[in-house]
Amino acid sequence: MPPQASSPGAGSLPAGRTTHACAQCRHRKQKCGGFTYGIKCRPCTTRKVKCSFQEEVMDLRHNPYLRMRSSKSPTASAESTSAENNFCLSPASAALIPALMVLDRGDGQAPLPGPEGAEPSPSDEELPRQVRSLSSRISDLERRLVASQRDHHPSPPIISPASFPNSDTYSFSSSPGAAITDGPLKTLNRLQTDDSVELEVHDPISRPVLTPGEAYVIFKLFFSHGHPNAPFLDVDIDSDPDRVRSNSTLLFLAILSVGARFWSASSKTSCWLHPRYTQIVRLLDAEIMRVTLRPRQEDHKLETVQALMLCAHWMPLDISSDGKRYRSRFSEAGAWHCLGLAIRWATSLALERSCHLSFQRPDAVTRTDAQRFRTMLYLTESDHYLALSARRPSYLNPEPLNSVIENFLRCPYVQPTDMRLACLFQVAYGAHFTGCRPITIESVEAFDRDVQLVERRFTSNQGGQSMDAMSQHFPFTSLRWYQLSYTCAFLDNTDQNRRTGQALMWAIEWASQILIHLSTSSSQEGADHAPNPPQLEPDPAVIDVMSFTIDHYFVVIAYAAFFLVNSWLRNFVDLNLRPHAQQPGDLPSQDPSSSLLFRLVDVAARTLEAASPPEGHLARRYVPLLRGMADIILSDNTQPQPMNVETSAATTDATNLQEQFPSHLGEDLWDMLQQAGLEPINWPNLMDDTHAG
């Protein structure tokens, strides 16, 4: 503990004792030690509580550092006394004296006069010089304090790398009686403690960016249209914007960033984004950066995991430098990393090891237990979903959750969408046993059987109950995609000579079902048997679902179309997706515009166009690619190439296509095309159509 100074004429105090303890130490009946250079006693500093010495900082009776200035030491010169009498300190400057004295000495101890009659020490002889140095530095600090108060803005500053100016005169606002100097490590450490002044406020209502009414409408948009696509939030609890705002700023911003994408969806304007959407995204980015790099104790909660999951499924859009166009951040790598952050936070909360324990006794389950289990259920399913899509390993073990999933579905806090979520999880559980990388066709057949059982159970459990729109399309979206991606993972692992046969035809069937489900039932009836079948018309119900769906669903549509077109280019199937003879002379003449392949790709392109505005929607990112595929089918110059023809031009065209692929389509889709198990060989005219789109 620092030595204590005595008043004039009094003897020095024993080390570690003081004649005046703070109120907190007196209440706890413990040793205090008196003032330190931190304006607090050491016990209060250790416990991180307010010390009564902070209110007595200007009291000469209790503050030994102020008594130093009035004490008449034998070594004090007339020059130093005159300097002290002519210099007037403000309260803020007086609070800075101890910290500055520590900086001057560099040993963590403030210089104190010795007892009367003692011989002067070398440090005492330096006191006049130190006083003059302190006077000069305090004057400079006061000038900077006045300048910062003059330039003070009403809104709190955001602490980010871009918000630190290069000028040395920048200072943080602080509470009365406390000052922050530039430089010492102790000052920097104090910025990371819990202060009464909040330095980082990212709440969009306090900034202000949104009004409470706008936040209410955006929440309503999200839970009525967006949430059914990723139903891991508790609708009864999390649909209240005031509650979410007070509990987690990050989750509040994440929900707003998703709902604000569909602000004008009902009006069918050219851009659905909220007028201040970019400002909402900036606040979301700043809050994610803070939670990731400077987490607080209150950030360790379930809401942080949920917010990161929302960002992984609906990645924000950025505006171009000219302020006229929007571009989605979505990529397989971006979604993978964002979901990885959510997994890290879930691991730190021990969700994987603990969320299922409460359901071993279903009668004692609480709403919080249901929220934790539902979130972990969807996070585990998403982990395996991306593992199949991006050909990456899964991280979470679904077995503990699977052991109690039936108890979860019987708990009183179950939601209507939980049955669909449980079925998705069980499909992911089936893929888990092969590590999402099957190596035998028997594994593919077994997984297909598991998916059929899950689909049958889902249909029987719904019975005559009314289903939400997403549940009605569930078998033809998520389940078919699991079957297609699992089979493609097998084709990717197997030998190139074995990439034909039953597994390939299964994949073609499932890709066809994904696309044909986009059309109305009336346009499907008898279409394949008519001599000139009509075009497939997009289903309005599907369009409504796809307008608000998660980002990855658009990849599902584009990938299914590519898989079919590439299979035709490889001469595995004809234009009606039927296997045919391998010799080019045996191929029958077909009208491309009336073929099933063209009609499927065409309805996919028109569905994405109808489901999105011209600007600010991820669906528009894949429309040029689908239009290019349709033009390849219609082109007279493009003929399917036989399997037994090997040319170097095919490899060259594929390489050039990868190099020329436009950046606005995203590298993630191209990676998926290469990993499909069927390499693209010749795509003439695709680049011109894509750039024109």
XYZ file of C-alpha atoms in Angstrom:
693
model
C 0.000 0.000 0.000
C 1.222 3.509 -0.654
C 2.571 5.442 2.343
C 0.240 8.043 3.784
C 1.094 11.727 4.156
C 0.359 13.498 7.432
C -0.953 16.968 8.042
C 1.558 19.685 9.062
C 3.017 19.061 12.449
C 1.765 15.497 12.788
C 3.894 12.417 12.814
C 3.934 9.994 9.896
C 1.453 7.116 9.986
C 2.472 3.471 10.114
C 2.460 1.732 6.735
C -0.939 0.336 5.799
C -2.901 2.348 8.388
C -4.971 5.493 8.097
C -6.784 7.781 10.494
C -9.800 7.912 8.176
C -11.310 4.821 6.515
C -13.823 4.978 3.693
C -17.497 4.339 4.341
C -17.407 1.005 2.529
C -14.530 -0.387 4.603
C -16.102 0.891 7.818
C -19.309 -0.915 6.894
C -17.417 -4.150 6.197
C -15.243 -3.627 9.318
C -12.034 -4.207 7.413
C -8.711 -2.397 7.048
C -8.915 0.443 4.573
C -5.419 1.834 3.977
C -6.670 5.275 3.004
C -6.303 7.193 -0.249
C -4.293 5.796 -3.138
C -3.281 7.447 -6.378
C -6.399 5.887 -7.933
C -8.670 8.177 -5.800
C -9.990 4.994 -4.156
C -8.744 2.785 -1.359
C -7.161 -0.493 -2.345
C -9.979 -2.792 -1.043
C -12.619 -0.849 -3.015
C -10.384 -0.895 -6.096
C -9.998 -4.668 -5.790
C -13.752 -5.211 -5.316
C -14.562 -2.766 -8.187
C -17.072 -0.831 -6.128
C -17.597 2.875 -5.560
C -15.466 4.318 -2.774
C -16.547 7.228 -0.577
C -13.093 8.764 -1.090
C -14.225 9.677 -4.605
C -16.667 12.136 -3.026
C -13.992 13.462 -0.651
C -11.305 14.033 -3.251
C -11.192 17.811 -2.633
C -11.266 17.520 1.174
C -7.862 18.441 2.642
C -8.680 16.531 5.806
C -8.881 13.214 3.998
C -6.837 13.549 0.791
C -3.091 13.378 1.630
C -2.141 14.327 -1.938
C -3.833 17.712 -1.551
C -2.172 18.220 1.849
C 1.173 17.799 0.112
C 0.634 21.076 -1.694
C -0.065 23.015 1.520
C 2.645 21.378 3.668
C 5.814 23.461 4.226
C 8.619 21.014 3.716
C 12.137 22.223 4.697
C 13.283 21.426 1.173
C 10.532 23.378 -0.565
C 11.915 26.493 -2.156
C 10.298 29.872 -2.377
C 10.022 29.409 -6.143
C 7.906 26.265 -5.791
C 5.712 27.876 -3.125
C 5.085 30.859 -5.373
C 4.214 28.561 -8.288
C 1.695 26.685 -6.163
C 0.041 29.847 -4.853
C -0.293 31.341 -8.329
C -1.796 28.213 -9.908
C -5.491 27.488 -9.469
C -6.701 23.929 -9.978
C -10.073 22.879 -11.290
C -11.698 19.795 -9.712
C -10.897 17.660 -12.757
C -7.262 18.811 -12.715
C -6.925 18.063 -9.021
C -8.064 14.518 -9.686
C -5.287 14.150 -12.273
C -2.439 15.016 -9.894
C -1.883 11.510 -8.448
C -1.844 9.813 -11.860
C 0.580 12.412 -13.260
C 2.902 12.044 -10.300
C 3.007 8.311 -10.923
C 3.900 8.967 -14.550
C 6.728 11.317 -13.528
C 8.237 8.842 -11.086
C 7.507 5.639 -13.003
C 7.548 3.475 -9.834
C 3.830 3.497 -8.946
C 4.406 5.584 -5.760
C 3.587 9.241 -5.262
C 6.425 11.367 -3.698
C 5.639 12.248 -0.102
C 7.521 14.533 2.325
C 9.326 12.898 5.210
C 8.823 13.694 8.887
C 9.892 17.076 10.209
C 13.572 17.415 11.008
C 14.611 14.587 8.698
C 17.461 15.021 6.289
C 16.307 15.843 2.746
C 16.433 12.895 0.347
C 17.407 13.117 -3.335
C 13.768 12.648 -4.297
C 12.747 15.605 -2.098
C 15.232 17.833 -3.866
C 13.441 17.124 -7.152
C 10.085 18.343 -5.816
C 10.293 21.904 -7.253
C 11.046 20.538 -10.700
C 8.168 18.064 -10.465
C 5.725 20.781 -9.405
C 6.662 22.937 -12.374
C 6.280 19.941 -14.715
C 2.910 19.089 -13.211
C 1.698 22.671 -13.564
C 2.587 22.720 -17.236
C 0.938 19.366 -17.965
C -2.210 20.188 -16.027
C -2.569 23.447 -17.963
C -2.314 21.508 -21.205
C -4.912 18.977 -20.015
C -7.313 21.754 -19.034
C -7.022 23.314 -22.487
C -7.785 19.962 -24.088
C -10.714 19.376 -21.751
C -12.244 22.725 -22.695
C -11.747 21.981 -26.393
C -13.381 18.549 -26.105
C -16.371 19.991 -24.237
C -16.779 22.657 -26.909
C -16.815 20.004 -29.658
C -18.981 17.553 -27.713
C -21.809 15.947 -29.739
C -25.090 14.957 -28.016
C -25.028 11.399 -29.360
C -22.559 8.941 -27.791
C -19.549 8.106 -29.955
C -19.078 4.651 -31.445
C -15.728 3.208 -30.485
C -14.368 1.575 -33.618
C -11.066 1.725 -35.502
C -12.537 4.305 -37.882
C -13.723 6.541 -35.045
C -10.236 7.250 -33.621
C -8.856 10.440 -35.179
C -5.144 10.924 -35.642
C -5.087 14.050 -33.534
C -3.598 13.717 -30.062
C -6.184 16.127 -28.707
C -9.015 13.588 -28.849
C -10.331 12.635 -25.401
C -13.152 10.463 -24.144
C -16.025 11.860 -22.155
C -15.892 10.850 -18.509
C -17.925 11.140 -15.368
C -17.387 14.130 -13.046
C -14.403 13.805 -10.769
C -12.630 11.270 -12.995
C -10.150 11.959 -15.734
C -8.543 9.782 -18.367
C -5.049 10.616 -19.547
C -3.475 9.629 -22.852
C -0.934 6.877 -22.654
C -0.716 4.909 -19.377
C -1.675 1.250 -19.513
C -3.782 1.742 -16.398
C -5.852 4.298 -18.263
C -6.379 1.910 -21.172
C -7.373 -0.857 -18.794
C -9.915 1.418 -17.151
C -11.653 1.784 -20.536
C -12.450 -1.938 -20.410
C -14.073 -1.870 -16.982
C -17.727 -1.238 -16.277
C -18.099 2.531 -16.208
C -21.213 4.550 -15.509
C -20.756 6.157 -18.927
C -21.597 3.906 -21.893
C -19.061 4.464 -24.654
C -20.642 2.136 -27.235
C -24.344 2.604 -27.864
C -25.590 0.789 -30.946
C -29.282 0.834 -30.121
C -31.039 2.116 -33.287
C -33.785 3.858 -31.330
C -31.363 5.749 -29.073
C -29.050 6.788 -31.903
C -31.697 7.638 -33.388
C -32.093 5.600 -36.590
C -35.570 4.145 -36.096
C -38.663 5.189 -34.198
C -40.317 2.713 -31.805
C -43.203 2.431 -34.258
C -40.888 1.465 -37.116
C -39.194 -1.145 -34.932
C -42.612 -2.612 -34.085
C -43.592 -2.891 -37.768
C -40.238 -4.456 -38.706
C -40.603 -7.056 -35.942
C -44.092 -7.824 -37.191
C -42.774 -8.301 -40.741
C -40.056 -10.660 -39.572
C -42.202 -12.916 -37.408
C -45.046 -13.106 -39.931
C -42.882 -13.804 -43.016
C -39.244 -14.482 -42.159
C -39.354 -16.490 -38.939
C -41.208 -19.546 -40.395
C -38.178 -20.113 -42.635
C -35.810 -20.376 -39.637
C -38.074 -21.058 -36.624
C -35.620 -21.171 -33.729
C -36.907 -18.115 -31.821
C -39.735 -18.196 -29.269
C -42.594 -16.341 -30.954
C -44.409 -15.563 -27.695
C -41.327 -13.992 -26.097
C -39.068 -12.732 -28.869
C -41.783 -11.017 -30.911
C -41.909 -8.233 -28.297
C -39.461 -5.569 -29.539
C -39.274 -3.786 -26.173
C -38.286 -6.959 -24.351
C -35.688 -7.964 -26.936
C -34.253 -4.455 -27.015
C -33.759 -4.363 -23.240
C -32.311 -7.868 -23.154
C -29.930 -7.972 -26.136
C -28.996 -5.161 -28.508
C -27.362 -7.648 -30.873
C -30.495 -9.785 -31.285
C -32.598 -6.628 -31.585
C -30.412 -5.386 -34.450
C -30.275 -8.813 -36.119
C -34.072 -9.075 -36.269
C -34.331 -5.498 -37.522
C -31.738 -6.082 -40.251
C -33.769 -9.032 -41.583
C -37.197 -7.426 -41.310
C -35.965 -4.146 -42.821
C -35.154 -6.037 -46.040
C -38.905 -6.444 -46.632
C -40.137 -3.013 -45.548
C -41.947 -2.291 -48.845
C -42.634 -5.891 -49.934
C -46.413 -5.477 -49.817
C -46.188 -2.296 -51.905
C -44.142 -4.081 -54.608
C -41.801 -1.127 -55.052
C -38.568 -1.331 -57.024
C -36.595 -1.751 -53.760
C -38.068 -3.247 -50.607
C -35.332 -2.077 -48.218
C -36.111 0.328 -45.394
C -34.953 3.896 -46.239
C -32.369 3.711 -43.434
C -31.412 0.084 -43.973
C -27.708 0.850 -44.426
C -27.608 2.634 -41.060
C -29.186 -0.392 -39.367
C -26.529 -2.618 -40.949
C -23.732 -0.307 -39.767
C -24.990 -0.560 -36.202
C -25.267 -4.338 -36.545
C -21.680 -4.558 -37.824
C -20.427 -2.387 -34.955
C -22.253 -4.488 -32.369
C -20.967 -7.764 -33.844
C -17.440 -6.340 -33.789
C -17.850 -5.305 -30.157
C -19.282 -8.660 -29.082
C -16.540 -10.516 -30.950
C -13.541 -8.403 -29.923
C -14.681 -6.799 -26.654
C -17.300 -9.123 -25.138
C -18.851 -8.276 -21.801
C -20.182 -10.593 -19.162
C -23.773 -9.790 -20.143
C -23.063 -10.938 -23.716
C -22.748 -14.553 -22.576
C -26.361 -15.451 -23.181
C -28.542 -17.406 -25.589
C -29.563 -14.278 -27.508
C -26.004 -13.812 -28.816
C -26.080 -17.261 -30.415
C -29.508 -16.574 -31.927
C -28.400 -13.243 -33.394
C -25.378 -14.796 -35.114
C -27.599 -17.559 -36.519
C -29.913 -14.936 -38.028
C -26.937 -13.211 -39.650
C -25.759 -16.530 -41.111
C -29.168 -17.236 -42.702
C -29.972 -13.688 -43.887
C -26.664 -11.976 -44.536
C -26.953 -8.157 -44.888
C -26.775 -6.226 -48.136
C -24.180 -3.536 -48.826
C -24.710 -0.467 -50.968
C -22.317 0.241 -53.809
C -19.901 3.166 -53.776
C -22.179 5.169 -56.072
C -25.116 4.603 -53.703
C -27.362 3.220 -56.440
C -27.069 -0.550 -56.224
C -27.130 -3.157 -53.448
C -25.149 -6.361 -53.258
C -25.693 -9.227 -50.846
C -22.797 -10.356 -48.691
C -23.929 -13.947 -48.982
C -21.334 -16.572 -49.788
C -20.817 -20.107 -48.596
C -17.654 -19.025 -46.792
C -19.370 -16.070 -45.132
C -22.309 -18.156 -43.928
C -19.906 -20.839 -42.732
C -17.817 -18.405 -40.673
C -20.849 -16.666 -39.190
C -22.364 -19.995 -38.193
C -18.977 -20.940 -36.764
C -19.140 -17.922 -34.456
C -22.568 -19.050 -33.281
C -21.185 -22.533 -32.597
C -18.300 -21.040 -30.587
C -20.677 -19.019 -28.439
C -22.949 -22.036 -27.969
C -19.931 -24.046 -26.865
C -18.944 -21.371 -24.350
C -22.485 -21.569 -22.944
C -22.208 -25.389 -22.784
C -25.430 -25.727 -24.789
C -24.292 -28.912 -26.530
C -23.617 -30.617 -23.189
C -26.457 -29.245 -21.097
C -29.511 -28.191 -23.125
C -30.880 -31.760 -23.314
C -30.492 -32.579 -19.612
C -33.706 -30.835 -18.535
C -35.735 -32.974 -20.950
C -34.676 -36.147 -19.214
C -37.347 -35.109 -16.697
C -40.106 -33.616 -18.890
C -42.296 -32.588 -15.956
C -39.643 -30.054 -14.794
C -39.030 -28.357 -18.171
C -39.241 -24.542 -18.226
C -39.720 -22.124 -21.114
C -36.040 -21.234 -20.939
C -35.144 -24.912 -21.323
C -37.333 -25.101 -24.440
C -35.697 -21.977 -25.892
C -32.208 -23.371 -25.335
C -33.079 -26.771 -26.807
C -34.865 -25.304 -29.852
C -31.926 -23.032 -30.631
C -29.405 -25.853 -30.317
C -31.621 -28.126 -32.420
C -31.633 -25.663 -35.308
C -27.932 -24.831 -34.915
C -27.002 -28.515 -35.148
C -29.213 -28.999 -38.212
C -27.723 -25.903 -39.888
C -24.231 -27.193 -39.177
C -24.941 -30.437 -41.073
C -26.885 -28.607 -43.793
C -23.879 -26.433 -44.624
C -21.547 -29.397 -44.240
C -23.365 -31.125 -47.099
C -23.756 -27.989 -49.205
C -20.188 -26.711 -48.897
C -18.438 -30.087 -48.603
C -17.065 -29.205 -45.195
C -17.051 -31.257 -41.987
C -19.777 -30.879 -39.380
C -18.814 -29.957 -35.825
C -21.790 -30.562 -33.556
C -22.811 -33.984 -32.289
C -26.578 -34.519 -32.673
C -26.815 -37.700 -30.600
C -27.549 -36.106 -27.157
C -30.334 -34.002 -28.678
C -31.796 -36.939 -30.578
C -32.109 -38.963 -27.354
C -34.685 -36.545 -25.882
C -36.312 -35.031 -28.965
C -39.592 -36.845 -28.328
C -39.785 -35.308 -24.849
C -39.188 -31.882 -26.383
C -42.125 -32.324 -28.783
C -44.386 -33.185 -25.822
C -43.415 -30.236 -23.625
C -45.996 -27.448 -23.028
C -43.824 -24.818 -24.755
C -43.686 -26.482 -28.172
C -44.475 -24.279 -31.211
C -46.358 -25.264 -34.405
C -43.105 -25.124 -36.382
C -41.215 -27.408 -33.993
C -42.386 -30.601 -35.724
C -40.868 -29.418 -39.002
C -37.691 -28.426 -37.168
C -37.510 -31.834 -35.475
C -37.904 -33.614 -38.826
C -35.109 -31.540 -40.356
C -32.909 -32.401 -37.402
C -33.590 -36.123 -37.789
C -32.560 -35.948 -41.442
C -29.305 -34.258 -40.382
C -28.921 -36.959 -37.729
C -29.103 -39.585 -40.485
C -26.348 -37.832 -42.457
C -24.189 -37.567 -39.338
C -23.241 -41.266 -39.297
C -21.299 -40.997 -42.546
C -19.794 -37.612 -41.699
C -21.849 -36.138 -44.537
C -19.425 -37.885 -46.930
C -20.942 -41.209 -48.118
C -18.577 -43.548 -49.954
C -20.947 -46.373 -50.997
C -24.210 -46.418 -52.888
C -25.694 -48.441 -50.018
C -25.207 -45.408 -47.772
C -27.100 -43.264 -50.285
C -29.938 -45.772 -50.435
C -30.126 -45.997 -46.647
C -30.182 -42.210 -46.294
C -32.946 -41.995 -48.901
C -34.953 -44.500 -46.862
C -34.443 -42.450 -43.679
C -35.656 -39.304 -45.438
C -38.755 -41.116 -46.694
C -39.595 -42.209 -43.143
C -39.152 -38.667 -41.849
C -41.370 -37.302 -44.625
C -44.037 -39.901 -43.890
C -43.978 -39.081 -40.211
C -44.212 -35.355 -40.866
C -47.220 -35.805 -43.157
C -49.038 -38.102 -40.738
C -48.433 -35.796 -37.760
C -49.904 -32.836 -39.612
C -53.069 -34.774 -40.385
C -55.944 -32.421 -41.075
C -54.280 -29.530 -39.264
C -53.664 -26.321 -41.125
C -50.000 -25.861 -42.029
C -48.047 -22.699 -42.627
C -46.842 -22.046 -46.168
C -43.304 -23.236 -45.461
C -44.539 -26.551 -44.036
C -46.620 -27.170 -47.161
C -43.504 -26.890 -49.343
C -41.222 -28.591 -46.828
C -40.929 -32.031 -48.536
C -40.031 -30.468 -51.880
C -37.520 -27.964 -50.563
C -35.410 -28.985 -47.572
C -35.921 -32.758 -47.787
C -35.230 -32.987 -51.528
C -32.183 -30.783 -51.114
C -30.793 -33.093 -48.438
C -31.295 -36.047 -50.788
C -29.705 -34.243 -53.740
C -26.703 -32.873 -51.855
C -26.063 -36.195 -50.090
C -26.061 -38.058 -53.408
C -23.794 -35.434 -54.997
C -21.399 -35.879 -52.089
C -21.275 -39.569 -52.985
C -20.717 -38.795 -56.675
C -17.933 -36.421 -55.680
C -16.167 -39.140 -53.657
C -16.588 -42.012 -56.080
C -14.472 -42.868 -59.109
C -15.252 -40.881 -62.249
C -16.143 -44.017 -64.181
C -18.855 -44.858 -61.622
C -20.644 -41.506 -61.771
C -23.503 -42.987 -63.733
C -26.233 -45.444 -62.967
C -28.763 -45.542 -60.173
C -27.254 -42.853 -57.911
C -27.122 -40.367 -60.783
C -30.740 -41.016 -61.747
C -31.818 -40.544 -58.132
C -30.074 -37.166 -58.070
C -31.702 -36.141 -61.376
C -35.126 -37.119 -60.021
C -34.688 -35.085 -56.825
C -33.328 -32.029 -58.657
C -36.320 -32.216 -61.027
C -38.761 -32.368 -58.105
C -37.187 -29.258 -56.544
C -37.770 -27.274 -59.739
C -41.138 -28.675 -60.783
C -42.514 -27.811 -57.350
C -42.018 -24.144 -58.242
C -44.843 -24.380 -60.788
C -48.615 -24.552 -60.362
C -50.285 -27.949 -60.276
C -52.533 -27.055 -63.226
C -49.538 -26.465 -65.501
C -48.029 -29.832 -64.481
C -51.051 -32.022 -65.295
C -50.573 -33.874 -68.559
C -47.731 -31.588 -69.581
C -45.268 -34.402 -70.277
C -47.653 -36.313 -72.547
C -48.855 -33.433 -74.741
C -47.174 -33.029 -78.164
C -46.470 -29.348 -77.415
C -46.624 -29.034 -73.631
C -47.230 -25.516 -72.283
C -44.754 -23.568 -70.239
C -44.726 -24.184 -66.499
C -46.174 -21.234 -64.612
C -44.684 -20.082 -61.277
C -46.840 -20.903 -58.256
C -47.926 -17.702 -56.406
C -47.732 -19.509 -53.056
C -44.144 -20.533 -53.753
C -43.307 -16.996 -54.881
C -44.587 -15.634 -51.590
C -42.460 -18.099 -49.615
C -39.330 -17.422 -51.647
C -39.634 -13.659 -51.234
C -38.770 -14.047 -47.543
C -36.781 -17.274 -47.473
C -33.238 -17.725 -46.194
C -30.353 -16.886 -48.516
C -29.234 -20.437 -49.147
C -32.525 -21.482 -50.737
C -31.651 -19.499 -53.859
C -28.466 -21.543 -54.120
C -30.640 -24.672 -53.935
C -32.690 -23.528 -56.954
C -29.653 -22.510 -59.026
C -27.726 -25.665 -58.153
C -30.641 -27.977 -59.015
C -30.976 -26.299 -62.435
C -27.250 -26.507 -63.089
C -27.127 -30.171 -62.117
C -29.816 -31.037 -64.674
C -28.276 -28.939 -67.468
C -24.830 -30.341 -66.832
C -26.164 -33.903 -66.854
C -27.670 -33.193 -70.284
C -24.411 -31.662 -71.524
C -22.564 -34.772 -70.373
C -24.980 -36.878 -72.443
C -26.313 -38.719 -69.403
C -29.947 -37.767 -70.198
C -31.900 -36.257 -73.055
C -33.784 -32.952 -73.011
C -36.681 -34.652 -71.236
C -34.293 -35.972 -68.549
C -34.621 -39.589 -69.648
C -31.538 -41.835 -70.010
C -30.710 -42.625 -73.640
C -28.165 -44.428 -75.775
C -24.607 -43.209 -75.472
C -23.920 -42.988 -79.231
C -24.606 -39.541 -80.763
C -26.330 -41.058 -83.807
C -29.007 -42.661 -81.642
C -30.166 -39.345 -80.116
C -33.697 -38.455 -81.287
C -34.471 -34.994 -82.574
C -36.225 -32.835 -79.955
C -37.626 -29.329 -79.810
C -35.616 -27.609 -77.044
C -38.300 -25.032 -76.212
C -40.875 -27.738 -75.400
C -38.464 -30.001 -73.544
C -38.865 -30.673 -69.837
C -35.340 -29.447 -69.108
C -35.935 -26.041 -70.672
C -39.312 -25.625 -68.989
C -37.839 -26.425 -65.562
C -34.962 -23.957 -65.927
C -37.310 -21.331 -67.347
C -39.815 -21.601 -64.477
C -36.940 -21.353 -61.989
C -35.736 -18.088 -63.565
C -39.237 -16.601 -63.724
C -39.968 -17.622 -60.119
C -36.871 -15.828 -58.831
C -37.782 -12.736 -60.854
C -41.353 -12.721 -59.524
C -40.215 -13.286 -55.928
C -37.854 -10.312 -55.789
C -37.705 -6.608 -56.634
C -35.287 -5.371 -59.309
C -32.959 -4.004 -56.638
C -31.796 -5.155 -53.212
C -32.672 -8.866 -53.180
C -30.415 -11.934 -53.346
C -32.709 -13.749 -55.812
C -31.688 -11.309 -58.556
C -28.127 -12.501 -58.175
C -28.952 -15.905 -59.689
C -31.452 -14.897 -62.393
C -28.722 -14.194 -65.029
C -27.200 -17.605 -64.380
C -30.548 -19.369 -64.904
C -31.256 -17.312 -68.037
C -27.863 -18.295 -69.405
C -28.657 -21.982 -68.831
C -31.972 -21.612 -70.686
C -30.209 -19.964 -73.631
C -27.718 -22.830 -73.780
C -30.611 -25.286 -74.130
C -32.225 -23.224 -76.903
C -28.975 -22.536 -78.761
C -28.686 -24.269 -82.132
C -24.888 -24.229 -81.817
C -24.865 -26.292 -78.644
C -25.263 -30.031 -78.906
C -24.864 -32.576 -76.122
C -21.431 -34.162 -76.243
C -20.997 -37.937 -75.922
C -19.387 -39.403 -72.827
C -16.642 -41.234 -74.709
C -15.271 -38.093 -76.381
C -12.272 -36.599 -74.584
C -10.950 -33.299 -75.852
C -8.582 -30.773 -74.417
C -10.951 -28.012 -75.525
C -13.476 -29.086 -72.900
C -10.971 -28.603 -70.110
C -9.859 -25.294 -71.590
C -13.431 -24.008 -71.820
C -14.122 -24.948 -68.210
C -10.945 -23.205 -67.061
C -11.740 -20.058 -69.052
C -15.285 -20.068 -67.690
C -13.985 -20.079 -64.145
C -11.597 -17.207 -64.886
C -14.269 -15.137 -66.637
C -17.101 -15.883 -64.205
C -18.512 -12.490 -63.131
C -17.751 -11.551 -59.556
C -21.328 -10.475 -58.798
C -22.480 -14.094 -59.029
C -20.212 -15.049 -56.149
C -17.454 -17.640 -55.993
C -19.444 -19.898 -53.683
C -21.814 -21.112 -56.434
C -18.925 -21.847 -58.780
C -17.256 -23.921 -56.048
C -20.443 -25.906 -55.637
C -20.690 -26.474 -59.386
C -17.165 -27.856 -59.478
C -17.852 -30.141 -56.509
C -21.089 -31.516 -57.947
C -19.344 -34.657 -59.161
C -20.040 -33.695 -62.804
C -17.576 -31.245 -64.312
C -18.894 -28.535 -66.677
C -17.452 -28.963 -70.165
C -18.830 -26.421 -72.603
C -20.951 -23.376 -71.825
C -21.055 -21.206 -74.971
C -22.862 -17.849 -74.858
C -23.230 -18.024 -71.073
C -20.887 -15.127 -70.418
C -22.637 -12.690 -72.736
C -26.056 -13.439 -71.296
C -24.787 -13.272 -67.736
C -23.094 -9.907 -68.220
C -26.158 -8.573 -70.012
C -28.303 -9.588 -67.035
